[in-house]
């Protein structure tokens, strides 16, 4: 089943202990789409400026990603500059230029309206809600957010959460959103805000899925997945979005066969971790853009083996 | 097979968001012994003062722990006071009184000399080495250490590492010992110092086992285990030592049947996590001292289920 994703398509200048790259193709919707494209058809809604040309668009088209929802306007694309020199787990932001993104009004192509899966990447919750409301027919809606919206735009974010089936956030965001340090308690608080499923990402240590499987949430599945231990991390930018793309892309691909099972969700988390582990091996989209499905399945098998208790 | 453990038997005054306890029975050797005693016979080498009486000794004896190696001397037992008010993952130390521990000279009862397993809990590496050298007949030696010894007593610690089969330390300690941030690289550096197996504990997120299985380390097993997600943590004191006790106790119990397999090590890590998860449910040794083997196996099965990918 196809996924429509709304989010940023951007340029990133990144410095890590492994080196520096100027203006690589980035943005949450870019990383998400590329990762999900290995599993299912993907359609993007975003806005770009005149600096986004055929070369950048080709990265999407080579992965059969539908770019008709990428609006081209006068000006420059969203730009972010950051470094991870002291801590690979936390970016230090040097510059954020919204540019054409400042006046982004998501427009949904008619051709996207039969998408069964919708992903609301990390953007202003007001825009997330607008896209959600315009896509009433979808079967499963997942979303991401960040500290900035949790702290400063809570009422708008709470409205978005009511319309989400699944929320993906990290430890810090979960603790902030629920105002509690214990992650199991935080999960209960957050799921009472709307989403029947929640993935809390623990960075290099894996992720936990909280998942109400009964129609009224009367049966809860809890799944704790470790992450791949990685010997080299070149650039963590986009790891979380690639995780989300692998996770949601895999779910959409198996939804063809009928009702999603707890086992489908568990495998989806493993595919998410696999895509995150590839993302960090090179700068920006370099690694995922060159990936093959064979490499993905090989790493999935390896990951399963090194976390498997007989 | 039986384990001999050398380490501290102490009193702890602990404050956490759940409350406060004065002078509970504690110390690394205490937590380790109690956790390991559910799997295999345990013998303790430690020193205590006049404040350690029959009531405290009974906690060991009720778990069939051999206390003949606990030396009683004039003075007070080791005492630690700390709190976890802001962060349950990190203790703030308010007082450390070595007392009788300051002049500890481990004495090994003759009855202990046929132990096949030896655990060197976190004490001065000079003492760890002395006990190691006096127990040449053991089949498997594991040890723990801490920042204090890594930073200030490195040469003595490096001597201990040469005599260890297995080292158990946490993320921070591994990074400090290897002088690198990446844990996979740190593991390689540390294993070149001596131990053919290394467990790096990630606190609430689980643990990674690095394990050379061939006689010359030509086959490496890597196992990443998540931890139990816990809704309530009353007191984290002793969680790491209880993990070590569950891990090493299980290994010693299955060593009866012959050569240890990678699968034995993997199950041992899960048992370690299970014992750590019980330890934090009450203050000090309160929970583990009341535990039954049935509860342990029940939680093991539950833990396996919530981390299992079919």
Coordinates of C-alpha atoms in Angstrom, one line a residue, chain A residues 41-307:
Chain A
X41 CA 5.4 3.2 -3.2
X42 CA 6.0 6.6 -1.6
X43 CA 4.5 10.1 -2.4
X44 CA 6.0 13.3 -1.1
X45 CA 4.4 16.6 -0.1
X46 CA 7.0 19.4 0.4
X47 CA 8.1 22.8 -0.8
X48 CA 11.5 23.6 -2.4
X49 CA 13.2 26.7 -3.8
X50 CA 15.0 27.4 -7.0
X51 CA 18.1 25.6 -5.7
X52 CA 16.4 22.3 -6.0
X53 CA 16.9 21.1 -9.5
X54 CA 16.7 18.0 -11.7
X55 CA 19.8 16.5 -10.1
X56 CA 18.1 16.5 -6.6
X57 CA 14.7 15.4 -8.0
X58 CA 16.5 12.5 -9.7
X59 CA 17.4 11.0 -6.3
X60 CA 13.7 10.7 -5.6
X61 CA 12.7 9.5 -9.1
X62 CA 15.3 6.8 -9.2
X63 CA 13.5 5.3 -6.2
X64 CA 10.1 5.6 -7.8
X65 CA 9.1 8.3 -5.3
X66 CA 6.2 10.4 -6.6
X67 CA 7.4 14.0 -6.5
X68 CA 4.2 15.7 -7.9
X69 CA 3.5 17.0 -4.4
X70 CA 6.8 18.8 -4.2
X71 CA 5.9 22.4 -4.8
X72 CA 8.6 24.6 -6.5
X73 CA 8.5 28.3 -5.5
X74 CA 10.7 31.3 -5.8
X75 CA 13.4 31.5 -3.2
X76 CA 15.8 29.1 -1.5
X77 CA 15.1 25.7 0.1
X78 CA 15.1 25.1 3.8
X79 CA 18.7 25.0 5.0
X80 CA 20.2 23.6 8.2
X81 CA 23.8 23.7 9.4
X82 CA 25.0 21.6 12.3
X83 CA 27.9 19.6 13.8
X84 CA 28.4 16.5 15.9
X85 CA 32.0 17.1 16.9
X86 CA 31.7 16.4 20.6
X87 CA 28.8 14.0 20.7
X88 CA 27.5 11.8 17.8
X89 CA 24.2 11.5 19.6
X90 CA 23.4 15.2 19.7
X91 CA 23.6 17.8 16.9
X92 CA 24.8 21.3 17.6
X93 CA 22.8 23.6 15.3
X94 CA 24.7 26.5 13.8
X95 CA 22.1 27.8 11.4
X96 CA 18.5 27.2 10.5
X97 CA 17.1 29.1 7.5
X98 CA 13.4 28.3 6.9
X99 CA 13.4 30.1 3.5
X100 CA 10.5 28.9 1.3
X101 CA 9.4 26.6 4.2
X102 CA 8.3 29.7 6.2
X103 CA 5.2 30.0 4.1
X104 CA 4.7 26.3 3.3
X105 CA 1.0 25.5 2.6
X106 CA 0.9 21.8 1.9
X107 CA -1.0 21.0 -1.3
X108 CA -2.2 17.4 -1.8
X109 CA -2.2 16.2 -5.4
X110 CA -5.4 14.4 -6.3
X111 CA -3.3 11.4 -7.4
X112 CA -2.2 11.1 -3.7
X113 CA -5.7 10.8 -2.3
X114 CA -6.0 7.0 -2.4
X115 CA -2.9 6.5 -0.2
X116 CA -3.7 4.2 2.6
X117 CA -0.8 5.2 4.8
X118 CA 0.1 8.8 5.9
X119 CA 3.3 10.0 7.6
X120 CA 3.4 13.4 9.2
X121 CA 7.1 14.1 9.5
X122 CA 8.4 16.7 12.0
X123 CA 6.8 20.0 10.9
X124 CA 4.5 22.6 12.5
X125 CA 1.6 20.7 14.1
X126 CA -0.8 23.1 12.5
X127 CA 0.3 21.9 9.0
X128 CA 0.4 18.2 10.2
X129 CA -3.3 18.6 11.3
X130 CA -4.3 20.2 8.0
X131 CA -2.9 17.4 6.0
X132 CA -4.4 14.8 8.3
X133 CA -7.8 16.3 7.9
X134 CA -7.5 16.5 4.1
X135 CA -6.6 12.7 4.0
X136 CA -9.6 11.2 5.9
X137 CA -9.6 8.0 3.8
X138 CA -6.2 6.8 5.1
X139 CA -6.0 3.5 7.1
X140 CA -3.0 4.3 9.3
X141 CA -1.5 7.7 10.3
X142 CA 1.8 8.0 12.0
X143 CA 3.7 11.1 13.0
X144 CA 6.9 12.5 14.5
X145 CA 7.5 15.8 16.4
X146 CA 10.3 17.5 18.3
X147 CA 11.1 19.4 21.5
X148 CA 10.4 22.7 19.8
X149 CA 6.7 21.9 19.2
X150 CA 6.3 20.1 22.5
X151 CA 7.5 23.1 24.5
X152 CA 6.1 26.0 22.5
X153 CA 3.1 24.6 20.5
X154 CA 1.5 22.1 22.8
X155 CA -2.2 22.9 22.2
X156 CA -1.7 22.4 18.4
X157 CA 0.4 19.3 19.0
X158 CA -2.3 17.8 21.2
X159 CA -4.8 18.3 18.4
X160 CA -2.5 16.3 16.0
X161 CA -2.1 13.5 18.6
X162 CA -5.8 12.9 18.6
X163 CA -5.7 12.1 14.9
X164 CA -2.6 9.8 15.1
X165 CA -2.6 6.0 15.2
X166 CA 1.1 5.9 15.9
X167 CA 3.6 8.4 17.3
X168 CA 7.4 8.0 16.9
X169 CA 9.5 10.1 19.3
X170 CA 12.7 9.8 21.3
X171 CA 13.3 9.4 25.0
X172 CA 13.8 13.1 25.7
X173 CA 10.7 14.0 23.7
X174 CA 8.6 11.4 25.4
X175 CA 9.7 12.5 28.9
X176 CA 9.0 16.1 28.0
X177 CA 5.6 15.4 26.4
X178 CA 4.4 13.3 29.4
X179 CA 6.2 15.3 32.1
X180 CA 7.6 12.1 33.7
X181 CA 11.0 10.4 33.7
X182 CA 9.9 6.8 33.6
X183 CA 9.3 5.7 30.0
X184 CA 6.7 3.1 30.7
X185 CA 4.6 5.7 32.6
X186 CA 5.3 8.3 29.9
X187 CA 4.0 5.8 27.3
X188 CA 0.7 5.4 29.1
X189 CA 0.2 9.2 29.4
X190 CA 1.0 9.8 25.8
X191 CA -1.3 7.0 24.5
X192 CA -4.1 8.6 26.5
X193 CA -3.6 11.6 24.3
X194 CA -4.6 9.7 21.2
X195 CA -2.2 7.3 19.5
X196 CA -2.9 3.6 20.0
X197 CA 0.7 2.8 19.2
X198 CA 3.8 4.5 20.4
X199 CA 7.5 4.0 19.5
X200 CA 10.0 5.5 21.8
X201 CA 13.4 5.6 20.1
X202 CA 16.5 5.1 22.4
X203 CA 19.1 6.3 19.9
X204 CA 22.0 3.9 19.7
X205 CA 20.3 1.5 22.2
X206 CA 17.1 0.6 20.2
X207 CA 13.5 1.3 20.6
X208 CA 10.4 0.2 22.5
X209 CA 7.0 -0.3 21.0
X210 CA 3.8 0.2 23.0
X211 CA 0.9 -1.1 21.1
X212 CA -2.7 -1.6 22.0
X213 CA -4.0 -4.4 19.9
X214 CA -7.6 -4.8 21.0
X215 CA -10.2 -2.5 19.4
X216 CA -10.4 -0.6 22.7
X217 CA -6.8 -1.1 23.7
X218 CA -7.6 -3.9 26.1
X219 CA -4.7 -6.0 25.0
X220 CA -1.3 -4.3 25.1
X221 CA 1.8 -5.5 23.3
X222 CA 5.1 -4.3 24.6
X223 CA 8.2 -4.9 22.5
X224 CA 11.7 -3.9 23.3
X225 CA 14.1 -4.0 20.4
X226 CA 17.9 -3.4 20.7
X227 CA 19.8 -1.5 18.0
X228 CA 22.6 -2.8 15.8
X229 CA 26.0 -2.1 17.5
X230 CA 27.9 0.0 15.0
X231 CA 31.6 0.2 14.7
X232 CA 31.6 3.4 12.7
X233 CA 29.1 6.3 12.6
X234 CA 30.0 8.9 9.9
X235 CA 26.9 11.1 10.2
X236 CA 23.8 10.6 12.3
X237 CA 21.7 13.1 10.4
X238 CA 18.5 11.5 9.2
X239 CA 18.9 8.3 11.2
X240 CA 15.6 8.8 13.0
X241 CA 13.7 9.6 9.8
X242 CA 15.3 6.6 8.0
X243 CA 14.2 4.4 11.0
X244 CA 10.7 5.8 10.5
X245 CA 10.8 5.2 6.8
X246 CA 11.9 1.6 7.2
X247 CA 9.4 0.9 9.9
X248 CA 6.4 2.5 8.1
X249 CA 7.4 1.3 4.7
X250 CA 7.6 -2.3 5.9
X251 CA 4.2 -2.0 7.6
X252 CA 2.6 -0.6 4.5
X253 CA 4.1 -3.4 2.4
X254 CA 2.7 -6.2 4.6
X255 CA -0.7 -4.4 5.0
X256 CA -1.6 -5.8 1.5
X257 CA -2.1 -9.2 3.1
X258 CA -4.7 -8.1 5.6
X259 CA -4.9 -7.0 9.3
X260 CA -1.5 -6.1 10.8
X261 CA -0.3 -8.4 13.5
X262 CA 1.9 -7.7 16.5
X263 CA 4.6 -9.7 14.7
X264 CA 4.3 -7.3 11.7
X265 CA 5.0 -4.4 14.1
X266 CA 8.0 -6.2 15.6
X267 CA 9.6 -6.9 12.3
X268 CA 8.8 -3.4 11.2
X269 CA 10.9 -2.0 14.1
X270 CA 13.8 -4.3 13.1
X271 CA 13.6 -3.0 9.5
X272 CA 13.5 0.6 10.9
X273 CA 16.7 -0.1 12.9
X274 CA 18.3 -1.6 9.8
X275 CA 17.6 1.5 7.7
X276 CA 18.8 3.7 10.5
X277 CA 22.0 1.7 10.7
X278 CA 22.7 2.2 7.0
X279 CA 21.8 5.9 7.1
X280 CA 24.7 6.8 9.5
X281 CA 27.3 5.0 7.5
X282 CA 27.8 7.9 5.1
X283 CA 26.9 11.6 5.0
X284 CA 23.4 12.7 4.3
X285 CA 21.5 10.4 1.9
X286 CA 24.7 9.0 0.4
X287 CA 24.4 5.5 1.7
X288 CA 20.6 4.9 1.5
X289 CA 20.5 6.3 -2.1
X290 CA 23.0 3.6 -3.2
X291 CA 21.4 0.7 -1.2
X292 CA 19.9 -2.5 -2.5
X293 CA 17.0 -4.5 -1.1
X294 CA 19.4 -7.5 -0.9
X295 CA 21.7 -5.5 1.4
X296 CA 18.7 -4.6 3.6
X297 CA 17.6 -8.3 3.9
X298 CA 21.1 -9.4 4.6
X299 CA 21.5 -7.0 7.5
X300 CA 18.0 -7.8 8.8
X301 CA 19.1 -11.4 9.0
X302 CA 22.4 -10.5 10.7
X303 CA 20.6 -8.2 13.2
X304 CA 18.1 -10.8 14.0
X305 CA 20.9 -13.3 14.6
X306 CA 22.9 -11.1 16.9
X307 CA 19.8 -10.3 19.1

